Coordinates of C-alpha atoms in Angstrom, one line a residue:
Chain F
M1 CA -15.1 26.2 5.1
K2 CA -12.7 26.0 2.2
L3 CA -11.3 22.2 1.4
I4 CA -8.3 21.9 -0.2
V5 CA -7.5 18.3 -2.3
P6 CA -4.5 17.3 -3.3
V7 CA -4.6 14.9 -6.4
K8 CA -1.5 13.1 -7.6
R9 CA -0.8 11.6 -11.4
V10 CA 0.4 8.2 -11.7
I11 CA 0.2 5.0 -13.3
D12 CA -3.6 3.6 -13.9
A13 CA -3.8 1.3 -10.5
N14 CA -4.9 -1.9 -13.1
I15 CA -1.7 -1.9 -15.2
K16 CA 1.0 -3.5 -14.2
P17 CA 4.3 -1.9 -13.4
R18 CA 7.1 -2.4 -15.4
V19 CA 10.6 -1.6 -14.4
K20 CA 12.9 -0.4 -17.0
A21 CA 15.7 -3.1 -18.4
D22 CA 18.6 -0.7 -17.5
G23 CA 17.2 -0.6 -13.8
T24 CA 17.0 3.6 -13.4
G25 CA 13.2 3.1 -12.7
V26 CA 9.4 2.1 -14.0
E27 CA 8.4 2.4 -17.9
L28 CA 6.4 5.7 -18.2
A29 CA 6.5 6.2 -21.6
N30 CA 2.9 5.2 -23.7
V31 CA 1.9 4.2 -20.0
K32 CA -2.4 5.3 -18.9
M33 CA -2.7 7.4 -16.3
T34 CA -4.8 8.4 -14.1
M35 CA -5.8 10.0 -10.4
N36 CA -3.9 8.4 -7.5
P37 CA -7.4 6.4 -6.3
F38 CA -6.8 6.9 -3.1
D39 CA -7.1 11.1 -3.9
E40 CA -10.2 10.3 -5.5
I41 CA -11.4 9.1 -2.6
A42 CA -10.4 12.0 -0.8
I43 CA -11.8 14.1 -3.6
E44 CA -15.1 12.6 -2.8
E45 CA -15.4 12.8 0.8
A46 CA -15.0 16.9 -0.1
I47 CA -18.1 17.0 -2.6
R48 CA -19.9 14.7 0.5
L49 CA -19.0 17.4 3.2
R50 CA -20.1 20.3 1.0
E51 CA -22.7 18.3 -0.4
A52 CA -24.0 18.6 3.3
G53 CA -23.5 21.6 3.8
K54 CA -20.1 21.7 5.9
A55 CA -18.2 23.1 3.0
E56 CA -18.5 25.8 0.6
E57 CA -15.5 25.5 -1.8
I58 CA -13.3 22.8 -3.2
V59 CA -9.6 23.6 -4.2
A60 CA -8.2 20.4 -6.1
V61 CA -4.2 20.8 -6.0
S62 CA -2.0 18.3 -8.3
I63 CA 2.6 19.3 -8.5
G64 CA 3.4 17.8 -11.0
P65 CA 4.0 18.2 -15.6
A66 CA 1.6 20.0 -17.7
Q67 CA -0.2 16.7 -17.9
A68 CA -1.3 16.6 -14.4
Q69 CA -4.0 19.6 -15.8
E70 CA -6.7 15.9 -16.5
T71 CA -5.7 15.0 -13.4
L72 CA -7.2 18.1 -12.6
R73 CA -10.0 18.2 -14.9
T74 CA -11.0 14.8 -13.7
A75 CA -11.2 16.6 -9.9
L76 CA -13.4 19.1 -11.5
A77 CA -15.4 16.8 -13.5
M78 CA -16.1 14.6 -10.0
G79 CA -17.0 18.4 -8.2
A80 CA -14.6 20.2 -7.2
D81 CA -14.8 24.1 -8.0
R82 CA -11.8 25.4 -9.0
A83 CA -8.0 23.8 -9.7
I84 CA -4.5 24.6 -9.8
L85 CA -1.6 23.0 -11.5
V86 CA 1.8 23.5 -9.6
K87 CA 4.2 22.7 -12.4
V88 CA 7.1 21.1 -12.1
D89 CA 8.7 18.3 -15.3
T90 CA 11.0 16.6 -12.1
A91 CA 9.8 14.1 -9.6
V92 CA 9.1 15.7 -6.4
E93 CA 9.7 14.4 -2.9
P94 CA 6.3 14.0 -0.5
L95 CA 9.0 17.1 1.5
D96 CA 8.7 19.2 -1.2
V97 CA 5.3 18.5 -1.5
A98 CA 4.5 19.0 1.4
K99 CA 6.3 22.2 1.1
I100 CA 4.3 23.5 -2.1
L101 CA 1.1 22.3 -0.4
K102 CA 2.0 24.3 2.7
G103 CA 2.3 27.4 0.9
V104 CA -1.3 26.4 -1.1
A105 CA -2.5 27.0 2.4
A106 CA -1.2 30.5 3.2
Q107 CA -2.7 32.0 0.2
E108 CA -6.3 30.0 0.4
K109 CA -6.8 29.4 4.2
P110 CA -8.6 26.7 4.1
G111 CA -10.2 25.1 6.5
L112 CA -9.2 21.3 5.8
F113 CA -7.0 19.3 3.4
L114 CA -8.2 16.3 2.9
L115 CA -5.3 14.5 1.0
G116 CA -5.2 10.7 -0.6
K117 CA -3.2 8.0 2.4
Q118 CA -0.6 7.6 0.3
A119 CA 0.3 7.4 -3.4
I120 CA 0.2 4.4 -5.1
D121 CA 3.7 5.1 -7.0
D122 CA 5.5 5.8 -4.8
D123 CA 3.8 4.2 -1.5
A124 CA 5.5 6.5 0.2
N125 CA 2.4 7.6 2.5
Q126 CA 3.9 10.9 4.0
T127 CA 2.5 14.4 2.7
G128 CA -0.4 14.8 4.8
Q129 CA 1.5 14.1 8.0
M130 CA 4.3 16.0 7.2
L131 CA 1.9 19.3 6.0
A132 CA 0.2 18.9 8.9
A133 CA 4.0 19.5 11.0
L134 CA 5.0 21.9 9.1
L135 CA 1.4 23.8 9.1
G136 CA 1.6 22.8 13.0
W137 CA -2.0 21.0 12.6
A138 CA -3.3 17.8 13.9
Q139 CA -3.6 15.3 11.8
G140 CA -6.1 12.3 10.8
T141 CA -4.1 9.9 8.7
F142 CA -5.7 6.9 7.5
A143 CA -9.1 7.9 7.4
S144 CA -12.6 5.9 7.4
K145 CA -14.8 8.3 8.2
V146 CA -15.0 12.0 9.4
E147 CA -17.3 14.4 10.6
I148 CA -17.5 18.3 10.8
G149 CA -18.5 19.7 13.6
E150 CA -17.8 23.1 15.0
G151 CA -14.4 24.3 15.1
K152 CA -13.4 20.2 15.5
A153 CA -13.5 17.0 12.9
T154 CA -13.6 13.9 14.2
V155 CA -12.1 11.1 12.8
T156 CA -12.2 7.3 12.3
R157 CA -8.7 5.5 11.3
E158 CA -8.1 2.1 10.7
V159 CA -5.3 1.3 12.9
D160 CA -3.3 -2.4 12.6
G161 CA -6.2 -3.2 16.1
G162 CA -9.2 -1.8 15.1
L163 CA -10.3 1.4 14.6
Q164 CA -9.7 4.3 16.5
V165 CA -11.6 8.2 16.4
V166 CA -9.9 11.0 17.5
E167 CA -11.0 14.5 18.0
L168 CA -8.8 17.3 16.0
K169 CA -8.6 20.5 16.2
L170 CA -9.5 22.6 12.9
P171 CA -7.7 23.5 10.9
A172 CA -6.2 20.3 10.4
I173 CA -5.2 17.5 7.4
V174 CA -7.3 14.4 6.8
T175 CA -6.4 11.2 4.5
A176 CA -8.3 8.9 3.4
D177 CA -8.3 5.6 3.6
L178 CA -9.8 3.4 1.3
R179 CA -13.1 2.9 3.0
L180 CA -14.3 6.8 3.5
N181 CA -16.3 6.3 0.5
Q182 CA -17.1 4.9 -3.0
P183 CA -15.8 7.5 -5.4
R184 CA -18.4 8.6 -7.9
Y185 CA -18.2 8.6 -11.4
A186 CA -18.3 11.9 -13.5
S187 CA -21.2 12.3 -15.9
L188 CA -20.7 13.0 -19.5
P189 CA -22.3 17.0 -18.2
S190 CA -20.0 17.4 -15.7
I191 CA -16.7 16.8 -17.5
M192 CA -17.9 19.1 -19.9
K193 CA -19.1 22.1 -17.4
A194 CA -14.9 21.0 -15.7
K195 CA -13.8 22.5 -19.3
K196 CA -15.3 25.9 -18.3
K197 CA -13.9 25.8 -14.7
P198 CA -10.7 27.9 -13.4
L199 CA -7.2 26.0 -13.4
D200 CA -4.7 28.3 -12.9
E201 CA -1.0 27.3 -13.2
K202 CA 1.7 28.2 -10.3
S203 CA 5.5 27.4 -9.7
P204 CA 7.1 25.9 -7.2
A205 CA 9.3 29.7 -6.9
D206 CA 5.6 30.8 -6.2
Y207 CA 5.9 29.3 -2.8
G208 CA 9.4 29.7 -2.2
V209 CA 9.8 26.5 -3.1
E210 CA 13.1 24.6 -4.5
V211 CA 12.0 21.5 -5.1
K212 CA 15.5 19.1 -5.0
T213 CA 16.6 15.0 -4.3
R214 CA 17.0 14.5 -1.2
L215 CA 16.9 10.3 -1.6
R216 CA 18.7 9.0 -4.9
V217 CA 17.5 6.2 -6.5
L218 CA 20.2 4.3 -7.1
K219 CA 19.0 1.5 -8.4
T220 CA 15.2 0.4 -9.3
E221 CA 14.9 -3.7 -9.6
E222 CA 13.0 -6.8 -10.7
P223 CA 11.4 -8.0 -6.7
A224 CA 12.5 -11.6 -6.4
Q225 CA 9.5 -14.2 -8.5
R226 CA 8.4 -16.5 -6.5
K227 CA 7.8 -20.2 -9.2
A228 CA 4.6 -21.8 -9.0
G229 CA 4.4 -24.8 -7.3
I230 CA 2.1 -28.3 -7.9
K231 CA -1.2 -28.5 -7.9
I232 CA -3.0 -31.8 -5.6
A233 CA -6.3 -33.1 -6.3
F234 CA -7.4 -34.3 -2.3
V235 CA -6.8 -32.4 1.0
A236 CA -5.4 -35.4 2.2
E237 CA -2.0 -35.2 0.3
L238 CA -2.1 -31.4 0.8
V239 CA -2.2 -31.8 4.6
G240 CA 0.9 -34.5 3.8
R241 CA 3.3 -32.8 2.2
L242 CA 2.9 -29.6 4.4
K243 CA 3.9 -32.0 7.5
N244 CA 6.4 -34.1 5.9
E245 CA 7.8 -32.4 2.1
A246 CA 7.2 -28.4 3.3
G247 CA 7.4 -28.6 7.5
V248 CA 4.9 -26.2 8.4
L249 CA 2.3 -28.2 10.9
Chain Q
M1 CA 25.5 6.8 13.7
T2 CA 23.4 7.0 17.1
I3 CA 19.9 5.3 16.3
L4 CA 16.6 5.8 18.3
L5 CA 14.8 3.1 17.5
I6 CA 10.6 4.0 18.6
A7 CA 9.0 1.1 19.9
E8 CA 5.7 -0.2 19.3
H9 CA 3.4 -0.9 22.4
D10 CA 0.1 -0.3 24.8
N11 CA 1.5 0.8 27.6
Q12 CA 1.2 -3.2 28.8
L13 CA 3.6 -5.2 26.8
L14 CA 6.4 -4.7 23.8
S15 CA 5.1 -5.4 19.8
D16 CA 7.9 -8.4 18.7
Q17 CA 7.7 -5.8 16.0
T18 CA 9.9 -3.8 18.0
A19 CA 12.2 -6.3 17.8
K20 CA 12.6 -6.8 14.3
A21 CA 13.2 -3.5 13.7
L22 CA 15.5 -3.2 16.3
S23 CA 17.2 -6.2 13.7
A24 CA 17.0 -3.8 11.3
A25 CA 18.2 -0.3 13.0
K26 CA 21.2 -2.5 14.3
K27 CA 22.3 -3.2 10.3
I28 CA 22.2 -0.1 10.3
G29 CA 24.9 0.0 12.6
G30 CA 25.8 2.2 15.5
K31 CA 24.9 3.2 19.4
V32 CA 20.5 2.3 18.9
D33 CA 18.5 4.0 21.6
I34 CA 14.8 2.3 22.6
L35 CA 12.2 5.3 23.1
V36 CA 8.5 4.2 25.4
A37 CA 6.6 6.8 24.7
G38 CA 3.5 6.2 26.7
E39 CA 1.2 6.1 29.8
G40 CA 2.2 3.8 32.3
A41 CA 4.3 1.9 30.7
Q42 CA 7.1 0.9 32.7
A43 CA 7.1 -2.6 32.0
V44 CA 6.8 -2.3 28.1
A45 CA 10.6 -0.4 29.2
D46 CA 11.9 -3.2 31.8
A47 CA 10.6 -6.0 28.3
A48 CA 12.3 -2.8 25.5
A49 CA 15.8 -3.0 28.2
K50 CA 16.4 -7.3 27.6
L51 CA 16.2 -6.5 24.0
A52 CA 19.9 -7.8 22.6
G53 CA 22.7 -5.1 21.5
V54 CA 20.7 -1.7 23.2
R55 CA 22.2 0.8 24.9
K56 CA 19.6 2.6 27.3
V57 CA 15.9 2.5 26.9
L58 CA 14.3 6.1 27.5
L59 CA 11.0 6.0 29.0
A60 CA 8.8 9.2 28.1
E61 CA 5.0 9.4 30.0
S62 CA 2.4 11.0 30.1
V63 CA -1.1 11.3 29.5
A64 CA -1.4 12.7 26.1
L65 CA 1.8 9.8 25.0
K66 CA -1.0 7.1 26.2
E67 CA -2.4 6.8 22.9
Q68 CA 0.9 7.9 21.3
L69 CA -1.3 10.3 18.9
A70 CA 1.0 11.7 16.4
E71 CA 1.3 15.0 17.7
P72 CA 2.2 15.1 21.0
L73 CA 4.8 11.9 20.1
A74 CA 6.4 14.0 17.2
A75 CA 6.7 16.8 20.0
T76 CA 8.1 14.0 22.4
I77 CA 11.0 13.1 19.8
R78 CA 11.2 16.2 18.1
T79 CA 13.3 17.1 21.8
L80 CA 15.5 14.4 21.9
A81 CA 16.8 14.9 17.9
D82 CA 19.8 16.8 18.6
G83 CA 21.2 13.6 20.5
Y84 CA 20.6 11.1 17.4
D85 CA 21.0 10.0 13.3
S86 CA 18.7 7.9 12.9
F87 CA 15.3 7.8 13.6
V88 CA 13.6 4.3 13.2
A89 CA 10.1 3.1 13.8
A90 CA 8.4 -0.2 12.1
A91 CA 6.1 0.1 9.4
T92 CA 2.9 0.0 11.8
T93 CA -0.3 1.8 11.8
T94 CA 1.4 4.0 14.5
G95 CA 5.2 4.3 12.6
K96 CA 3.7 5.6 9.1
N97 CA 1.7 8.2 11.6
V98 CA 4.3 9.6 13.5
M99 CA 7.6 9.6 11.6
P100 CA 6.2 11.7 8.4
R101 CA 6.0 14.2 11.0
V102 CA 8.7 13.7 13.1
A103 CA 11.1 13.8 9.4
A104 CA 9.1 16.8 8.4
F105 CA 10.5 18.8 12.2
L106 CA 14.3 17.3 11.0
D107 CA 13.7 18.9 7.1
V108 CA 14.6 15.4 5.8
M109 CA 13.2 12.9 3.5
Q110 CA 11.3 9.4 5.1
V111 CA 12.5 6.4 3.8
S112 CA 8.9 4.3 4.0
D113 CA 8.9 0.8 4.3
V114 CA 12.8 -0.6 4.4
I115 CA 13.0 -4.3 3.1
E116 CA 16.6 -4.3 3.5
V117 CA 20.0 -2.3 4.9
V118 CA 21.6 -1.7 1.7
N119 CA 24.4 0.9 4.1
A120 CA 24.0 3.4 6.9
V121 CA 22.6 5.4 4.5
A122 CA 21.0 3.4 1.8
F123 CA 18.1 1.1 1.4
K124 CA 15.9 -1.3 -0.6
R125 CA 12.1 -0.5 -0.3
P126 CA 9.2 -1.8 -2.6
V127 CA 7.5 0.5 -4.6
Y128 CA 4.3 0.5 -7.2
A129 CA 3.0 -2.4 -4.5
G130 CA 6.4 -4.4 -4.6
N131 CA 6.4 -4.5 -8.4
A132 CA 9.7 -3.2 -8.3
I133 CA 12.4 -2.3 -5.5
E134 CA 14.2 1.3 -5.3
T135 CA 17.5 1.1 -3.9
V136 CA 17.8 4.6 -2.7
E137 CA 19.9 6.5 -0.7
S138 CA 19.3 8.9 2.0
T139 CA 21.0 12.3 1.1
D140 CA 20.2 14.6 4.0
V141 CA 22.2 15.0 7.6
K142 CA 19.7 13.1 9.6
H143 CA 17.8 9.9 7.9
V144 CA 13.9 8.6 9.4
I145 CA 13.3 5.3 8.3
T146 CA 9.8 3.0 9.1
V147 CA 10.6 -1.2 8.8
R148 CA 8.4 -3.9 7.3
T149 CA 9.3 -6.0 9.9
S150 CA 8.6 -8.8 8.1
A151 CA 11.3 -8.7 6.3
F152 CA 13.5 -9.0 9.6
Q153 CA 13.9 -11.3 11.9
P154 CA 13.3 -10.4 15.7
A155 CA 16.6 -8.9 17.3
G156 CA 17.3 -11.6 20.6
E157 CA 17.1 -11.0 24.7
G158 CA 20.4 -10.1 26.3
E159 CA 21.8 -8.5 29.8
S160 CA 19.3 -5.5 30.5
V161 CA 20.5 -1.7 29.8
P162 CA 19.0 0.9 32.1
V163 CA 15.7 2.2 31.7
E164 CA 16.5 6.4 31.6
R165 CA 13.2 8.0 32.3
I166 CA 12.6 11.1 30.4
E167 CA 10.6 14.6 30.6
A168 CA 7.9 14.7 27.8
A169 CA 7.1 17.3 26.0
A170 CA 4.3 19.6 26.2
D171 CA 1.2 18.2 24.7
P172 CA 0.6 20.4 21.4
G173 CA -3.2 20.3 22.4
L174 CA -4.6 19.5 18.3
S175 CA -5.7 16.3 19.2
T176 CA -7.4 14.4 21.3
F177 CA -7.9 10.5 21.7
V178 CA -11.8 9.6 21.4
E179 CA -12.0 5.9 21.5
N180 CA -10.4 2.4 20.3
R181 CA -12.9 0.3 18.4
I182 CA -10.3 -2.8 19.0
A183 CA -11.8 -6.6 18.6
A184 CA -10.9 -8.8 21.5
S185 CA -9.0 -12.0 19.8
D186 CA -7.2 -15.0 21.4
R187 CA -5.9 -15.5 17.5
P188 CA -2.4 -14.3 17.2
E189 CA -1.9 -11.2 15.8
L190 CA -1.4 -11.1 11.9
T191 CA 1.9 -9.8 11.6
S192 CA 3.8 -12.4 14.4
A193 CA 1.6 -15.4 13.5
R194 CA 3.3 -18.3 12.0
I195 CA 0.0 -19.6 10.1
I196 CA -2.0 -17.3 9.1
I197 CA -5.4 -18.4 7.0
S198 CA -7.4 -16.1 4.6
G199 CA -10.8 -15.3 3.3
G200 CA -11.8 -14.1 0.0
R201 CA -14.8 -12.7 -1.5
A202 CA -16.2 -16.4 -2.7
L203 CA -16.8 -16.8 1.0
G204 CA -19.9 -14.5 0.1
S205 CA -21.5 -13.8 3.6
S206 CA -19.8 -12.6 6.7
E207 CA -21.3 -15.9 8.7
K208 CA -20.2 -17.7 5.9
F209 CA -16.7 -16.3 6.8
R210 CA -17.2 -16.7 9.9
E211 CA -18.7 -20.5 9.8
V212 CA -15.7 -21.9 7.4
I213 CA -13.0 -20.2 7.8
L214 CA -12.3 -19.5 11.4
P215 CA -12.9 -24.1 12.8
V216 CA -9.7 -23.6 10.7
A217 CA -7.7 -21.2 12.2
D218 CA -8.6 -22.5 15.5
K219 CA -7.6 -25.9 14.8
L220 CA -4.3 -24.9 13.4
G221 CA -3.3 -22.2 15.9
A222 CA -3.6 -19.6 13.3
A223 CA -4.3 -15.7 12.2
V224 CA -7.5 -15.1 10.4
G225 CA -6.7 -12.9 6.6
A226 CA -9.0 -11.4 4.8
S227 CA -8.4 -10.1 1.4
R228 CA -9.9 -6.2 0.4
A229 CA -12.5 -7.4 -1.6
A230 CA -13.4 -9.7 1.5
V231 CA -12.6 -6.4 3.6
D232 CA -14.7 -3.9 1.3
A233 CA -17.6 -6.3 1.0
G234 CA -18.0 -6.7 5.2
Y235 CA -17.6 -10.7 5.2
A236 CA -14.7 -9.4 7.0
P237 CA -13.3 -6.6 10.0
N238 CA -10.5 -4.0 8.6
D239 CA -7.9 -5.6 10.7
W240 CA -7.9 -8.4 8.9
Q241 CA -7.0 -7.4 5.6
V242 CA -3.9 -8.2 3.9
G243 CA -2.1 -7.0 1.7
Q244 CA -0.3 -3.3 -0.3
T245 CA -2.8 -1.1 2.0
G246 CA -3.6 -3.2 4.6
K247 CA -1.2 -5.9 7.0
V248 CA 2.3 -7.2 5.1
V249 CA 2.5 -10.9 6.3
A250 CA 4.8 -13.1 5.8
P251 CA 4.0 -16.6 7.8
D252 CA 5.7 -19.9 7.5
L253 CA 2.3 -20.9 6.1
Y254 CA -0.2 -18.9 4.1
I255 CA -2.9 -20.3 4.0
A256 CA -5.5 -18.2 1.2
C257 CA -9.1 -19.2 0.4
G258 CA -10.9 -18.1 -2.7
I259 CA -8.7 -14.9 -2.6
S260 CA -7.7 -14.4 -6.6
G261 CA -4.7 -13.0 -5.8
A262 CA -5.1 -9.6 -7.2
I263 CA -1.1 -7.6 -7.6
Q264 CA -2.8 -5.1 -3.8
H265 CA -3.2 -8.8 -2.2
L266 CA 0.0 -10.4 -3.5
A267 CA 1.9 -7.4 -2.1
G268 CA 0.7 -8.7 1.5
M269 CA 2.1 -12.3 1.2
K270 CA 4.0 -13.2 -1.1
D271 CA 7.2 -14.0 0.7
S272 CA 5.5 -16.0 3.4
K273 CA 7.5 -19.4 3.6
V274 CA 4.8 -22.1 1.7
I275 CA 1.6 -20.5 0.3
V276 CA -1.2 -23.0 0.0
A277 CA -3.8 -21.4 -2.5
I278 CA -8.1 -22.9 -2.4
N279 CA -9.7 -21.5 -5.6
K280 CA -12.7 -23.3 -7.7
D281 CA -10.1 -21.3 -10.4
E282 CA -8.1 -22.7 -12.2
Q283 CA -6.8 -19.5 -13.5
A284 CA -7.1 -17.3 -11.1
P285 CA -3.0 -15.5 -10.5
I286 CA -2.0 -17.1 -7.0
F287 CA -1.4 -20.8 -8.3
Q288 CA 1.6 -18.5 -10.0
V289 CA 2.8 -18.3 -6.4
A290 CA 1.2 -20.7 -4.2
D291 CA 3.5 -23.8 -3.2
Y292 CA 0.8 -26.2 -3.1
G293 CA -2.5 -25.4 -5.4
I294 CA -5.8 -27.0 -4.7
V295 CA -8.2 -26.5 -7.5
G296 CA -11.8 -27.1 -6.7
D297 CA -15.2 -25.5 -3.9
L298 CA -13.4 -23.7 -0.9
F299 CA -17.0 -24.9 0.8
E300 CA -15.6 -28.1 0.0
V301 CA -12.2 -27.9 0.2
V302 CA -11.9 -25.9 3.4
P303 CA -14.0 -28.2 5.7
D304 CA -12.3 -31.2 4.6
L305 CA -9.5 -29.6 5.5
E306 CA -10.6 -28.7 8.7
K307 CA -11.3 -32.7 9.0
Q308 CA -7.8 -33.6 7.9
L309 CA -6.2 -32.4 10.4
E310 CA -7.6 -34.0 13.4

């Protein structure tokens, strides 16, 4: 079985994003960019499935600017076999990402797509579900466990009340939640080896997709800030203040 | 504008998330119908029919809809697509699972996690884990929206409106439900609790977490939350996680015990009315958002708090 793992280049998760003063977005110039953490988990899961003999090949796909090549090299260093960069210089919304990935699926014929459940920049949490709809496949979102059986995948999902287990007919879409696994670090030799792994460059037009903006961003602003309150030395005083001052007890 | 609101429920009870999402739907303006999709969910439909400002309730029942899996639920919503301009659901794990599937069927972009309705087609939503708020305008012919319910008050009750039975779509046969592993609890739900007490990694173990946090929760009638670090360490189950990738909450009182206040966690609770932080580290970022802070060892402060609540 072939696995496809889409990966997105985003602001590093440890950096606090700054809203531009003119309200046109978040400052991305000279900011450290890395692979979306949920996508790292998806890559790791793909590698583990291959190590367990459940998959033969892992193809990493990124849709983004030329620099997304670095993100793909990271995926290759972790253990993906080859990569496809679908080069687009503008922001691509989840629906168009899903349409491009549908095109990739038509050429590659994967048995399973593994995606991160959401990207930590737009926090949309849509691409996997949309891709499943466009392909007419089953979806196992927010996965904390994936088991591959004969023609099916059993996925444990993190849901509001706890966990839900579903069985999906393959091919299918799985999106990774935080606790699916702990991604590995790429070793230096594997980083060197990754430089020689194949990386194809494509365009959305190669998949018959014309990228457009459906959600117009009118404004980006800072969230309302809370003010730091007061420090209290004794619990008795805290309880008193919560009762009398704040009125919440 | 006609709006279809997808009800959040477990076939027995209508979740108050629906009443909150209804408030958002009413701000969009127009006629709002509620879809209850499930099995044996008549009581849920009757409860939805009592919500104020609803035109009618549609009840679709089938075996495939019982667990509201994305594939059969999206298929049923799709059969109703022609009659509506906007499709709204609470941004719960059910809403997040099914709505993008609906949006892709309709060839429209979804607006996720709406915290404010600016007008019928423009919405505010958090991005970058709540570090920025975007105002977006949907230019599509139809609109698919999920609502961050902690930002909306629940709609009240009014006169009952009619419940109309509709045909569930045929099961696409792609997925099968195996089981739910849901811990039964007498405590209030995180997303609707008035008071939440949360523990972090400083608790050190699952046993300590329960020993220290739960007695106070019981005394306060509070829901119990946890930081991602505590959940990752196995001190608390995943459904207790508060934060950008867990649950987003806005209770009257949020008590953070041994939680440093990573951006990720703050994104999930900073809209709480009153925040109390208990932490050993005076420099912990949680104190920057807390109304009341106690710098001290949580293993002394929290049991003391329990005593003082007598």
